[in-house]
Amino acid sequence: MNPTKGYVLLKDYFSEAEIDGYRNECQSFLRTGPVCVSRINTDLVRDYVHPRSHDKVGRTYRIYQYLHNEHSERTTEFFNKALGLRDDIEQAWMDNPQYREEKQKLQNYIIVTKYITDTGHLPAHRDYDGPAPFPLLQCLVLLSRIPQDYTGGDFLLRTRSGMTLSLADDIGATKGDLLVFDKTLEHSVELVGPGTSAAQGRWSVLIGARAIRDSRARSFAKRLLYSHPLYPYTWPIAKALRLMGVPV
């Protein structure tokens, strides 16, 4: 991959069966998995569901999956297929000590996102603004198909040259393709509408998201304050602590 471009698309990287099998497992977990309304990054946290919104309107449901947890053989192979390619690309920059150090201190994890029809979208943002001298890469896979499963919901990627590209129209990605892109690139997801002939909605997965690990104290506080079924009772405490500047 050319670092100045910041992304590469691999067409038909996953088969229809691989995509549907993985998404079906995620749909089942979304119904039954534990719920927490904060992101937790440690080497011990279990997979969980996060009803996530940037405001007070329901926008998305996320599933956070961690590589240290046990998953089905199908899911493990799905992760490894994407991460193996990403790691092969990044190997070209591993001789740089600053890049290697930055990569090693971040925790790899997976974010599955189910967008709520008619309200789901994602504001423009960057996932990384650290000192790595070469791209830290992450992999995006669409798990449902436009327009059958959803309309709208386009993923927009702002390149290093300042151009904003449509994932569907400019890059040409669809269900099963693999987009590998630099975490520093600004991206967003437009408002999601209903599909024309199916009810899956908009599903996608970001494989190889990375973040700094939480301290033991902070991860314990997050689990205590933000996990269901206690969250309706503990959120005032969490809010008060945040107003006091306590990082929870």
Short mmCIF file of C-alpha atoms in Angstrom, two decimals:
data_model
loop_
_atom_site.label_atom_id
_atom_site.label_comp_id
_atom_site.label_asym_id
_atom_site.label_seq_id
_atom_site.Cartn_x
_atom_site.Cartn_y
_atom_site.Cartn_z
CA MET A 1 0.00 0.00 0.00
CA ASN A 2 1.21 3.50 -0.85
CA PRO A 3 1.38 5.46 2.46
CA THR A 4 0.63 8.72 0.64
CA LYS A 5 -2.71 7.33 -0.55
CA GLY A 6 -3.75 5.92 2.81
CA TYR A 7 -6.05 3.09 1.74
CA VAL A 8 -6.38 0.02 -0.45
CA LEU A 9 -9.48 -1.98 -1.45
CA LEU A 10 -9.49 -5.73 -2.00
CA LYS A 11 -12.57 -6.86 -3.91
CA ASP A 12 -14.46 -10.02 -2.86
CA TYR A 13 -12.00 -10.67 -0.04
CA PHE A 14 -14.69 -12.49 1.94
CA SER A 15 -17.29 -14.83 0.48
CA GLU A 16 -21.03 -14.38 0.97
CA ALA A 17 -21.02 -17.40 3.28
CA GLU A 18 -18.18 -15.99 5.41
CA ILE A 19 -19.94 -12.64 5.74
CA ASP A 20 -23.40 -14.03 6.53
CA GLY A 21 -22.06 -16.60 8.98
CA TYR A 22 -20.12 -13.99 10.93
CA ARG A 23 -23.00 -11.49 10.89
CA ASN A 24 -25.43 -14.15 12.12
CA GLU A 25 -23.17 -14.82 15.11
CA CYS A 26 -23.06 -11.09 15.82
CA GLN A 27 -26.85 -10.80 15.59
CA SER A 28 -27.20 -13.56 18.17
CA PHE A 29 -24.68 -11.92 20.50
CA LEU A 30 -26.42 -8.56 20.13
CA ARG A 31 -29.57 -10.13 21.58
CA THR A 32 -27.93 -11.98 24.46
CA GLY A 33 -24.54 -10.41 25.25
CA PRO A 34 -23.75 -8.30 28.33
CA VAL A 35 -24.33 -4.56 27.93
CA CYS A 36 -22.01 -1.71 28.90
CA VAL A 37 -22.26 1.91 27.75
CA SER A 38 -18.54 2.70 27.75
CA ARG A 39 -15.58 1.37 25.80
CA ILE A 40 -13.14 -0.66 27.90
CA ASN A 41 -9.67 -1.65 26.70
CA THR A 42 -7.85 -4.23 28.80
CA ASP A 43 -6.43 -7.69 28.22
CA LEU A 44 -9.12 -9.23 30.44
CA VAL A 45 -12.39 -7.60 29.36
CA ARG A 46 -15.02 -9.89 27.85
CA ASP A 47 -16.89 -9.13 24.63
CA TYR A 48 -19.95 -6.95 25.18
CA VAL A 49 -22.67 -4.83 23.55
CA HIS A 50 -22.46 -1.03 23.60
CA PRO A 51 -25.58 1.02 22.69
CA ARG A 52 -23.53 3.95 21.40
CA SER A 53 -24.53 7.48 20.42
CA HIS A 54 -22.71 10.81 20.14
CA ASP A 55 -25.86 12.53 21.44
CA LYS A 56 -29.05 11.52 23.26
CA VAL A 57 -30.62 9.90 20.17
CA GLY A 58 -30.26 6.16 19.58
CA ARG A 59 -27.82 5.84 16.66
CA THR A 60 -26.00 2.51 16.75
CA TYR A 61 -25.44 -0.73 18.59
CA ARG A 62 -21.85 -1.83 18.81
CA ILE A 63 -20.28 -5.13 19.73
CA TYR A 64 -16.74 -4.91 21.06
CA GLN A 65 -14.78 -8.11 20.46
CA TYR A 66 -11.30 -8.76 21.85
CA LEU A 67 -8.68 -11.12 20.49
CA HIS A 68 -7.84 -12.56 23.92
CA ASN A 69 -11.36 -14.00 24.19
CA GLU A 70 -12.47 -17.35 22.79
CA HIS A 71 -14.55 -17.16 19.61
CA SER A 72 -15.93 -19.71 17.20
CA GLU A 73 -13.56 -21.19 14.64
CA ARG A 74 -15.45 -19.31 11.92
CA THR A 75 -15.05 -15.96 13.68
CA THR A 76 -11.38 -16.55 14.50
CA GLU A 77 -10.65 -17.34 10.86
CA PHE A 78 -12.58 -14.22 9.81
CA PHE A 79 -10.44 -12.02 12.08
CA ASN A 80 -7.17 -13.66 11.09
CA LYS A 81 -7.89 -13.31 7.38
CA ALA A 82 -8.12 -9.53 7.73
CA LEU A 83 -5.43 -9.03 10.39
CA GLY A 84 -2.95 -11.21 8.54
CA LEU A 85 -3.13 -8.98 5.50
CA ARG A 86 -2.95 -5.80 7.60
CA ASP A 87 0.11 -7.08 9.47
CA ASP A 88 1.81 -8.06 6.21
CA ILE A 89 1.41 -4.50 4.92
CA GLU A 90 2.64 -2.95 8.18
CA GLN A 91 5.68 -5.23 8.25
CA ALA A 92 7.35 -2.90 5.74
CA TRP A 93 7.57 -0.21 8.45
CA MET A 94 8.46 -2.35 11.47
CA ASP A 95 12.17 -1.51 11.26
CA ASN A 96 11.31 1.99 12.45
CA PRO A 97 11.60 1.91 16.29
CA GLN A 98 9.05 4.67 16.89
CA TYR A 99 6.50 2.95 14.68
CA ARG A 100 7.16 -0.42 16.29
CA GLU A 101 6.81 1.02 19.81
CA GLU A 102 3.57 2.81 18.97
CA LYS A 103 2.07 -0.29 17.39
CA GLN A 104 2.98 -2.51 20.31
CA LYS A 105 1.49 -0.27 23.01
CA LEU A 106 -1.99 -0.21 21.44
CA GLN A 107 -4.56 -2.96 21.99
CA ASN A 108 -6.10 -4.59 18.93
CA TYR A 109 -9.85 -5.11 19.06
CA ILE A 110 -12.90 -5.37 16.79
CA ILE A 111 -15.93 -3.08 16.51
CA VAL A 112 -19.11 -4.46 14.95
CA THR A 113 -21.69 -1.74 14.26
CA LYS A 114 -25.41 -2.12 13.62
CA TYR A 115 -26.88 1.23 12.55
CA ILE A 116 -30.43 2.07 13.62
CA THR A 117 -32.58 2.80 10.57
CA ASP A 118 -33.57 6.47 10.14
CA THR A 119 -31.32 7.71 12.98
CA GLY A 120 -28.02 5.86 12.61
CA HIS A 121 -25.00 7.77 11.38
CA LEU A 122 -21.43 8.55 12.45
CA PRO A 123 -19.99 12.09 12.59
CA ALA A 124 -16.68 12.88 10.91
CA HIS A 125 -13.73 11.89 13.08
CA ARG A 126 -10.23 10.42 13.12
CA ASP A 127 -9.35 7.29 15.07
CA TYR A 128 -5.72 8.21 15.76
CA ASP A 129 -3.62 11.37 16.10
CA GLY A 130 -0.48 9.95 17.67
CA PRO A 131 3.20 10.08 16.67
CA ALA A 132 3.46 6.96 14.46
CA PRO A 133 5.60 7.96 11.42
CA PHE A 134 3.84 5.48 9.11
CA PRO A 135 0.18 4.43 8.81
CA LEU A 136 -1.45 2.35 11.52
CA LEU A 137 -4.00 0.40 9.52
CA GLN A 138 -7.48 -0.92 10.23
CA CYS A 139 -9.84 -3.03 8.12
CA LEU A 140 -13.45 -2.17 7.27
CA VAL A 141 -15.86 -4.81 5.96
CA LEU A 142 -19.49 -4.20 5.02
CA LEU A 143 -21.65 -7.04 6.36
CA SER A 144 -24.85 -6.13 4.51
CA ARG A 145 -25.69 -4.93 1.02
CA ILE A 146 -26.89 -1.61 -0.35
CA PRO A 147 -29.68 -0.95 -1.43
CA GLN A 148 -31.34 -4.25 -0.53
CA ASP A 149 -30.48 -4.12 3.20
CA TYR A 150 -30.22 -0.34 3.66
CA THR A 151 -30.16 2.94 1.77
CA GLY A 152 -28.00 5.98 2.47
CA GLY A 153 -25.37 5.15 5.08
CA ASP A 154 -22.43 5.82 2.79
CA PHE A 155 -18.96 5.70 4.34
CA LEU A 156 -17.04 8.86 3.44
CA LEU A 157 -13.24 8.89 3.59
CA ARG A 158 -11.19 12.09 3.44
CA THR A 159 -7.83 11.38 1.81
CA ARG A 160 -4.47 12.99 2.54
CA SER A 161 -4.93 15.20 -0.53
CA GLY A 162 -8.14 16.62 0.91
CA MET A 163 -10.57 14.77 -1.36
CA THR A 164 -13.65 13.19 0.21
CA LEU A 165 -14.38 9.80 -1.36
CA SER A 166 -17.60 7.81 -1.26
CA LEU A 167 -16.96 4.18 -0.33
CA ALA A 168 -19.78 3.05 -2.61
CA ASP A 169 -19.41 5.38 -5.60
CA ASP A 170 -15.74 6.43 -5.72
CA ILE A 171 -13.88 3.54 -4.08
CA GLY A 172 -16.42 0.98 -5.30
CA ALA A 173 -16.73 -1.17 -2.18
CA THR A 174 -19.65 -3.46 -1.45
CA LYS A 175 -20.49 -6.36 0.86
CA GLY A 176 -17.52 -8.70 1.25
CA ASP A 177 -14.82 -6.29 0.07
CA LEU A 178 -11.99 -5.35 2.43
CA LEU A 179 -11.00 -1.70 2.85
CA VAL A 180 -7.65 -1.29 4.61
CA PHE A 181 -7.11 2.34 5.60
CA ASP A 182 -4.96 4.62 7.72
CA LYS A 183 -6.44 5.38 11.17
CA THR A 184 -5.48 9.05 10.82
CA LEU A 185 -7.83 9.63 7.87
CA GLU A 186 -11.06 11.44 8.70
CA HIS A 187 -14.17 9.38 7.99
CA SER A 188 -17.91 9.43 8.62
CA VAL A 189 -21.12 7.50 7.88
CA GLU A 190 -24.18 9.23 6.44
CA LEU A 191 -27.72 8.77 7.76
CA VAL A 192 -28.99 5.23 7.21
CA GLY A 193 -32.39 4.57 5.63
CA PRO A 194 -34.45 1.38 5.14
CA GLY A 195 -33.52 -1.22 2.56
CA THR A 196 -35.51 -1.90 -0.58
CA SER A 197 -36.12 -5.62 -0.16
CA ALA A 198 -34.50 -6.93 3.05
CA ALA A 199 -34.51 -6.15 6.75
CA GLN A 200 -30.88 -6.72 7.76
CA GLY A 201 -30.11 -3.01 8.01
CA ARG A 202 -26.60 -1.60 7.84
CA TRP A 203 -23.97 -3.81 9.47
CA SER A 204 -20.22 -3.29 9.27
CA VAL A 205 -17.13 -4.40 11.16
CA LEU A 206 -13.85 -2.61 11.86
CA ILE A 207 -11.16 -5.24 12.39
CA GLY A 208 -7.95 -4.10 14.03
CA ALA A 209 -9.19 -0.98 15.75
CA ARG A 210 -6.56 0.02 18.30
CA ALA A 211 -6.55 1.99 21.53
CA ILE A 212 -4.48 2.61 24.66
CA ARG A 213 -5.26 0.12 27.41
CA ASP A 214 -7.17 1.36 30.44
CA SER A 215 -5.57 1.09 33.86
CA ARG A 216 -6.94 -1.56 36.20
CA ALA A 217 -8.60 1.09 38.34
CA ARG A 218 -10.24 2.81 35.39
CA SER A 219 -11.47 -0.42 33.80
CA PHE A 220 -12.95 -1.53 37.14
CA ALA A 221 -14.71 1.82 37.53
CA LYS A 222 -16.09 1.63 34.00
CA ARG A 223 -17.47 -1.87 34.52
CA LEU A 224 -19.04 -0.83 37.81
CA LEU A 225 -20.54 2.45 36.62
CA TYR A 226 -21.57 1.71 33.03
CA SER A 227 -22.71 -1.91 32.96
CA HIS A 228 -26.30 -3.05 32.86
CA PRO A 229 -28.45 -3.76 34.83
CA LEU A 230 -26.96 -1.24 37.30
CA TYR A 231 -26.35 1.62 34.85
CA PRO A 232 -29.79 3.29 35.30
CA TYR A 233 -28.82 3.74 38.97
CA THR A 234 -25.09 4.47 38.63
CA TRP A 235 -25.09 6.99 35.77
CA PRO A 236 -25.56 10.00 38.10
CA ILE A 237 -22.41 8.93 39.95
CA ALA A 238 -20.52 8.56 36.67
CA LYS A 239 -21.69 11.98 35.51
CA ALA A 240 -20.64 13.62 38.79
CA LEU A 241 -17.20 12.03 38.62
CA ARG A 242 -16.69 13.24 35.05
CA LEU A 243 -17.68 16.78 36.05
CA MET A 244 -15.06 16.57 38.80
CA GLY A 245 -12.45 15.62 36.22
CA VAL A 246 -12.16 11.98 37.28
CA PRO A 247 -11.37 9.90 34.14
CA VAL A 248 -14.13 7.28 34.20
#
